[in-house]
């Protein structure tokens, strides 16, 4: 039920939105090189409109499997694949909590901003780990729990109870009042180009499921399972966002 709500939400919010290729590849290059990716099998778990699947495919992956529960986003991902002419990418509607792939199927599992939107993030990470080969690379970007998370959650939990037809209107009103603040902090022009502030607000405050963790919690989760942390970022840096932290880790052999 909740999973369907998340899928429908992303069908509305992200379907048309493809993050800028160059900015996304620059961010991707902080973690992977074409040499590391060349000839490898990749799972892009919660691929959305497919920007990172495209980047892996263009950087020489043998095959990238992008999965998502939002058919609308997958449709846009498929068009991106056609536009770039990438026979080494495929997109499937799958729930990352129950993947149809055998154990140890992928060399790299990438999940940018996705496990925290599932009903059970620890179970989602465990499922991703199952499909990763021994010695494979696991990339996670996860919403960070901060001192003000509870304020965001009060706002979000109030707004998701409002009727669906009012969401666009409410997001536009919030954007109207929020724009001067965002401009003041000079975030707007640096943030997700091509996406309106009202769309960012929709993504942030109207999403049906959202979990937050501290970097320490996820580090402990990984290390308890024998994963070695290879790179971490306290702030994702993608679109200058400070909302996500990142761990790139390696599965034990
Ligand atoms: C914030 S978007 C991120 C999209 C993409 N990773 C990116 O960085 O551009 C989160 C995505 O996770 C997907 N998602 C949420 N729960 C999922 C699940 N259980 N299985 C697969 N995808 C899921 C949503 O449909 C949405 O497309």
GROMACS .gro file of C-alpha atoms and ligand atoms in nm:
model
  280
    1UNK     CA    1   0.000   0.000   0.000
    2UNK     CA    2   0.266   0.252   0.108
    3UNK     CA    3   0.495   0.127  -0.166
    4UNK     CA    4   0.223   0.198  -0.425
    5UNK     CA    5   0.179   0.547  -0.279
    6UNK     CA    6   0.553   0.613  -0.322
    7UNK     CA    7   0.544   0.485  -0.680
    8UNK     CA    8   0.244   0.704  -0.763
    9UNK     CA    9   0.407   1.003  -0.594
   10UNK     CA   10   0.721   0.971  -0.810
   11UNK     CA   11   0.503   0.922  -1.115
   12UNK     CA   12   0.381   1.276  -1.052
   13UNK     CA   13   0.687   1.448  -0.910
   14UNK     CA   14   0.996   1.316  -1.090
   15UNK     CA   15   0.864   1.173  -1.416
   16UNK     CA   16   0.961   1.472  -1.626
   17UNK     CA   17   1.267   1.564  -1.425
   18UNK     CA   18   1.604   1.441  -1.544
   19UNK     CA   19   1.890   1.588  -1.339
   20UNK     CA   20   2.152   1.766  -1.548
   21UNK     CA   21   2.392   1.515  -1.706
   22UNK     CA   22   2.720   1.702  -1.657
   23UNK     CA   23   2.659   1.798  -1.294
   24UNK     CA   24   2.550   1.442  -1.215
   25UNK     CA   25   2.851   1.286  -1.387
   26UNK     CA   26   3.084   1.521  -1.202
   27UNK     CA   27   2.927   1.403  -0.878
   28UNK     CA   28   2.943   1.036  -0.989
   29UNK     CA   29   3.315   1.080  -1.069
   30UNK     CA   30   3.384   1.151  -0.702
   31UNK     CA   31   3.317   0.781  -0.643
   32UNK     CA   32   3.381   0.581  -0.961
   33UNK     CA   33   3.615   0.592  -1.259
   34UNK     CA   34   3.553   0.447  -1.606
   35UNK     CA   35   3.828   0.188  -1.530
   36UNK     CA   36   3.640   0.070  -1.220
   37UNK     CA   37   3.314   0.039  -1.410
   38UNK     CA   38   3.434  -0.097  -1.743
   39UNK     CA   39   3.290  -0.441  -1.818
   40UNK     CA   40   3.100  -0.453  -1.487
   41UNK     CA   41   2.738  -0.535  -1.406
   42UNK     CA   42   2.559  -0.257  -1.220
   43UNK     CA   43   2.232  -0.235  -1.030
   44UNK     CA   44   2.089   0.120  -1.006
   45UNK     CA   45   1.835   0.064  -0.729
   46UNK     CA   46   1.561   0.328  -0.744
   47UNK     CA   47   1.695   0.464  -1.074
   48UNK     CA   48   1.417   0.724  -1.109
   49UNK     CA   49   1.446   0.884  -1.453
   50UNK     CA   50   1.773   0.701  -1.510
   51UNK     CA   51   2.045   0.963  -1.496
   52UNK     CA   52   2.297   0.748  -1.306
   53UNK     CA   53   2.216   0.434  -1.508
   54UNK     CA   54   2.299   0.641  -1.816
   55UNK     CA   55   2.625   0.760  -1.665
   56UNK     CA   56   2.734   0.404  -1.572
   57UNK     CA   57   2.637   0.282  -1.920
   58UNK     CA   58   2.824   0.563  -2.097
   59UNK     CA   59   3.130   0.492  -1.883
   60UNK     CA   60   3.168   0.139  -2.013
   61UNK     CA   61   2.953  -0.086  -1.790
   62UNK     CA   62   2.880  -0.428  -1.942
   63UNK     CA   63   2.515  -0.398  -1.834
   64UNK     CA   64   2.329  -0.155  -1.608
   65UNK     CA   65   1.997  -0.266  -1.464
   66UNK     CA   66   1.792   0.030  -1.346
   67UNK     CA   67   1.496  -0.063  -1.130
   68UNK     CA   68   1.219   0.151  -0.984
   69UNK     CA   69   0.858   0.125  -0.869
   70UNK     CA   70   0.750   0.435  -1.064
   71UNK     CA   71   0.642   0.340  -1.418
   72UNK     CA   72   0.640   0.706  -1.523
   73UNK     CA   73   1.004   0.754  -1.418
   74UNK     CA   74   1.101   0.429  -1.590
   75UNK     CA   75   0.939   0.557  -1.912
   76UNK     CA   76   1.159   0.868  -1.901
   77UNK     CA   77   1.465   0.649  -1.824
   78UNK     CA   78   1.385   0.439  -2.132
   79UNK     CA   79   1.371   0.756  -2.350
   80UNK     CA   80   1.707   0.866  -2.208
   81UNK     CA   81   1.852   0.526  -2.301
   82UNK     CA   82   1.721   0.568  -2.656
   83UNK     CA   83   1.846   0.927  -2.677
   84UNK     CA   84   2.200   0.826  -2.575
   85UNK     CA   85   2.182   0.498  -2.772
   86UNK     CA   86   2.280   0.267  -2.488
   87UNK     CA   87   2.227  -0.106  -2.555
   88UNK     CA   88   2.402  -0.180  -2.222
   89UNK     CA   89   2.120  -0.034  -2.006
   90UNK     CA   90   1.784  -0.185  -1.926
   91UNK     CA   91   1.503  -0.067  -1.704
   92UNK     CA   92   1.259  -0.279  -1.506
   93UNK     CA   93   0.975  -0.218  -1.265
   94UNK     CA   94   1.094  -0.390  -0.947
   95UNK     CA   95   1.067  -0.335  -0.574
   96UNK     CA   96   1.411  -0.320  -0.416
   97UNK     CA   97   1.274  -0.499  -0.110
   98UNK     CA   98   1.207  -0.810  -0.322
   99UNK     CA   99   1.446  -0.830  -0.613
  100UNK     CA  100   1.408  -1.115  -0.864
  101UNK     CA  101   1.787  -1.144  -0.911
  102UNK     CA  102   2.006  -1.426  -0.783
  103UNK     CA  103   2.254  -1.377  -0.502
  104UNK     CA  104   2.580  -1.216  -0.614
  105UNK     CA  105   2.448  -1.087  -0.949
  106UNK     CA  106   2.612  -0.743  -0.960
  107UNK     CA  107   2.963  -0.596  -0.931
  108UNK     CA  108   2.832  -0.256  -0.821
  109UNK     CA  109   2.506  -0.166  -0.648
  110UNK     CA  110   2.424   0.205  -0.653
  111UNK     CA  111   2.134   0.353  -0.452
  112UNK     CA  112   2.119   0.731  -0.458
  113UNK     CA  113   1.848   0.872  -0.234
  114UNK     CA  114   1.625   0.568  -0.248
  115UNK     CA  115   1.641   0.318   0.041
  116UNK     CA  116   1.503   0.583   0.280
  117UNK     CA  117   1.181   0.596   0.072
  118UNK     CA  118   1.109   0.225   0.123
  119UNK     CA  119   0.892   0.091   0.404
  120UNK     CA  120   1.196  -0.083   0.556
  121UNK     CA  121   1.538   0.069   0.476
  122UNK     CA  122   1.747  -0.195   0.667
  123UNK     CA  123   1.564  -0.470   0.476
  124UNK     CA  124   1.621  -0.281   0.149
  125UNK     CA  125   1.995  -0.250   0.215
  126UNK     CA  126   2.009  -0.620   0.309
  127UNK     CA  127   1.838  -0.710  -0.019
  128UNK     CA  128   2.084  -0.493  -0.213
  129UNK     CA  129   2.372  -0.664  -0.029
  130UNK     CA  130   2.233  -1.005  -0.125
  131UNK     CA  131   2.250  -0.924  -0.495
  132UNK     CA  132   2.606  -0.787  -0.471
  133UNK     CA  133   2.901  -1.012  -0.556
  134UNK     CA  134   3.164  -1.077  -0.287
  135UNK     CA  135   3.422  -0.800  -0.324
  136UNK     CA  136   3.161  -0.582  -0.497
  137UNK     CA  137   3.100  -0.213  -0.436
  138UNK     CA  138   2.794  -0.077  -0.255
  139UNK     CA  139   2.706   0.293  -0.287
  140UNK     CA  140   2.444   0.445  -0.058
  141UNK     CA  141   2.324   0.806  -0.031
  142UNK     CA  142   2.083   0.840   0.260
  143UNK     CA  143   1.889   1.121   0.425
  144UNK     CA  144   2.069   1.249   0.727
  145UNK     CA  145   1.902   1.275   1.065
  146UNK     CA  146   1.981   1.619   1.211
  147UNK     CA  147   1.865   1.834   1.501
  148UNK     CA  148   1.593   1.984   1.283
  149UNK     CA  149   1.468   1.664   1.122
  150UNK     CA  150   1.171   1.655   1.358
  151UNK     CA  151   1.057   1.999   1.232
  152UNK     CA  152   1.072   1.883   0.868
  153UNK     CA  153   0.882   1.570   0.969
  154UNK     CA  154   0.602   1.763   1.141
  155UNK     CA  155   0.560   1.972   0.825
  156UNK     CA  156   0.575   1.668   0.596
  157UNK     CA  157   0.338   1.457   0.805
  158UNK     CA  158   0.089   1.746   0.810
  159UNK     CA  159   0.117   1.814   0.436
  160UNK     CA  160   0.082   1.451   0.324
  161UNK     CA  161  -0.260   1.447   0.496
  162UNK     CA  162  -0.390   1.729   0.276
  163UNK     CA  163  -0.590   1.631  -0.034
  164UNK     CA  164  -0.375   1.533  -0.326
  165UNK     CA  165  -0.538   1.788  -0.558
  166UNK     CA  166  -0.409   2.070  -0.334
  167UNK     CA  167  -0.041   1.962  -0.335
  168UNK     CA  168   0.074   2.157  -0.639
  169UNK     CA  169  -0.101   2.468  -0.514
  170UNK     CA  170   0.042   2.434  -0.162
  171UNK     CA  171   0.393   2.371  -0.298
  172UNK     CA  172   0.365   2.684  -0.516
  173UNK     CA  173   0.253   2.895  -0.220
  174UNK     CA  174   0.544   2.762  -0.012
  175UNK     CA  175   0.783   2.832  -0.301
  176UNK     CA  176   0.649   3.187  -0.330
  177UNK     CA  177   0.734   3.260   0.032
  178UNK     CA  178   1.049   3.045   0.029
  179UNK     CA  179   1.212   3.193  -0.284
  180UNK     CA  180   1.349   3.510  -0.117
  181UNK     CA  181   1.504   3.300   0.160
  182UNK     CA  182   1.663   3.061  -0.086
  183UNK     CA  183   1.796   3.348  -0.298
  184UNK     CA  184   1.932   3.510   0.016
  185UNK     CA  185   2.142   3.201   0.085
  186UNK     CA  186   2.235   3.190  -0.287
  187UNK     CA  187   2.132   2.827  -0.307
  188UNK     CA  188   1.882   2.857  -0.588
  189UNK     CA  189   2.110   2.911  -0.885
  190UNK     CA  190   2.346   2.639  -0.762
  191UNK     CA  191   2.072   2.388  -0.695
  192UNK     CA  192   1.902   2.143  -0.930
  193UNK     CA  193   1.896   2.333  -1.255
  194UNK     CA  194   1.576   2.287  -1.449
  195UNK     CA  195   1.372   2.206  -1.141
  196UNK     CA  196   1.146   2.467  -0.990
  197UNK     CA  197   1.157   2.539  -0.618
  198UNK     CA  198   0.793   2.426  -0.592
  199UNK     CA  199   0.901   2.085  -0.733
  200UNK     CA  200   1.182   2.060  -0.479
  201UNK     CA  201   0.927   2.137  -0.208
  202UNK     CA  202   0.695   1.867  -0.341
  203UNK     CA  203   0.982   1.618  -0.335
  204UNK     CA  204   1.086   1.716   0.015
  205UNK     CA  205   0.760   1.772   0.201
  206UNK     CA  206   0.495   1.565   0.021
  207UNK     CA  207   0.671   1.230  -0.024
  208UNK     CA  208   0.470   0.954   0.151
  209UNK     CA  209   0.766   0.769   0.307
  210UNK     CA  210   1.083   0.921   0.435
  211UNK     CA  211   1.330   0.779   0.688
  212UNK     CA  212   1.639   0.946   0.827
  213UNK     CA  213   1.957   0.798   0.972
  214UNK     CA  214   2.279   0.925   1.121
  215UNK     CA  215   2.600   0.841   0.933
  216UNK     CA  216   2.709   0.647   1.244
  217UNK     CA  217   2.402   0.421   1.228
  218UNK     CA  218   2.466   0.328   0.864
  219UNK     CA  219   2.841   0.288   0.922
  220UNK     CA  220   2.767   0.043   1.205
  221UNK     CA  221   2.515  -0.142   0.986
  222UNK     CA  222   2.775  -0.184   0.711
  223UNK     CA  223   3.065  -0.276   0.939
  224UNK     CA  224   2.860  -0.531   1.135
  225UNK     CA  225   2.816  -0.710   0.801
  226UNK     CA  226   3.188  -0.697   0.723
  227UNK     CA  227   3.171  -0.415   0.466
  228UNK     CA  228   3.479  -0.193   0.446
  229UNK     CA  229   3.410   0.178   0.405
  230UNK     CA  230   3.613   0.312   0.112
  231UNK     CA  231   3.478   0.663   0.087
  232UNK     CA  232   3.232   0.870   0.283
  233UNK     CA  233   3.089   1.218   0.252
  234UNK     CA  234   2.906   1.393   0.533
  235UNK     CA  235   2.716   1.598   0.273
  236UNK     CA  236   2.638   1.459  -0.066
  237UNK     CA  237   2.755   1.765  -0.255
  238UNK     CA  238   2.517   1.675  -0.539
  239UNK     CA  239   2.341   1.999  -0.629
  240UNK     CA  240   2.513   2.141  -0.318
  241UNK     CA  241   2.270   1.942  -0.110
  242UNK     CA  242   2.346   1.878   0.255
  243UNK     CA  243   2.048   1.649   0.304
  244UNK     CA  244   2.221   1.320   0.221
  245UNK     CA  245   2.535   1.152   0.348
  246UNK     CA  246   2.720   0.894   0.143
  247UNK     CA  247   2.905   0.567   0.199
  248UNK     CA  248   3.087   0.377  -0.070
  249UNK     CA  249   3.176   0.040   0.081
  250UNK     CA  250   3.311  -0.299  -0.026
  251UNK     CA  251   3.152  -0.636   0.043
  252UNK     CA  252   3.386  -0.890   0.205
  253UNK     CA  253   3.521  -1.166  -0.021
  254LIG     C1  254   1.458   1.075  -0.489
  254LIG     S1  255   1.428   0.962  -0.621
  254LIG     C2  256   1.596   0.927  -0.671
  254LIG     C3  257   1.605   0.884  -0.815
  254LIG     C4  258   1.748   0.855  -0.867
  254LIG     N1  259   1.817   0.760  -0.783
  254LIG     C5  260   1.829   0.982  -0.880
  254LIG     O1  261   1.917   1.004  -0.795
  254LIG     O2  262   1.809   1.060  -0.974
  254LIG     C6  263   1.383   0.813  -0.531
  254LIG     C7  264   1.342   0.697  -0.622
  254LIG     O3  265   1.332   0.576  -0.543
  254LIG     C8  266   1.223   0.501  -0.596
  254LIG     N2  267   1.179   0.401  -0.497
  254LIG     C9  268   1.119   0.422  -0.378
  254LIG     N3  269   1.089   0.306  -0.317
  254LIG    C10  270   1.132   0.206  -0.401
  254LIG    C11  271   1.130   0.065  -0.394
  254LIG     N4  272   1.076  -0.001  -0.290
  254LIG     N5  273   1.183  -0.006  -0.496
  254LIG    C12  274   1.237   0.058  -0.606
  254LIG     N6  275   1.241   0.193  -0.617
  254LIG    C13  276   1.190   0.267  -0.516
  254LIG    C14  277   1.119   0.607  -0.626
  254LIG     O4  278   1.017   0.561  -0.712
  254LIG    C15  279   1.207   0.718  -0.686
  254LIG     O5  280   1.217   0.707  -0.826
   0.00000   0.00000   0.00000
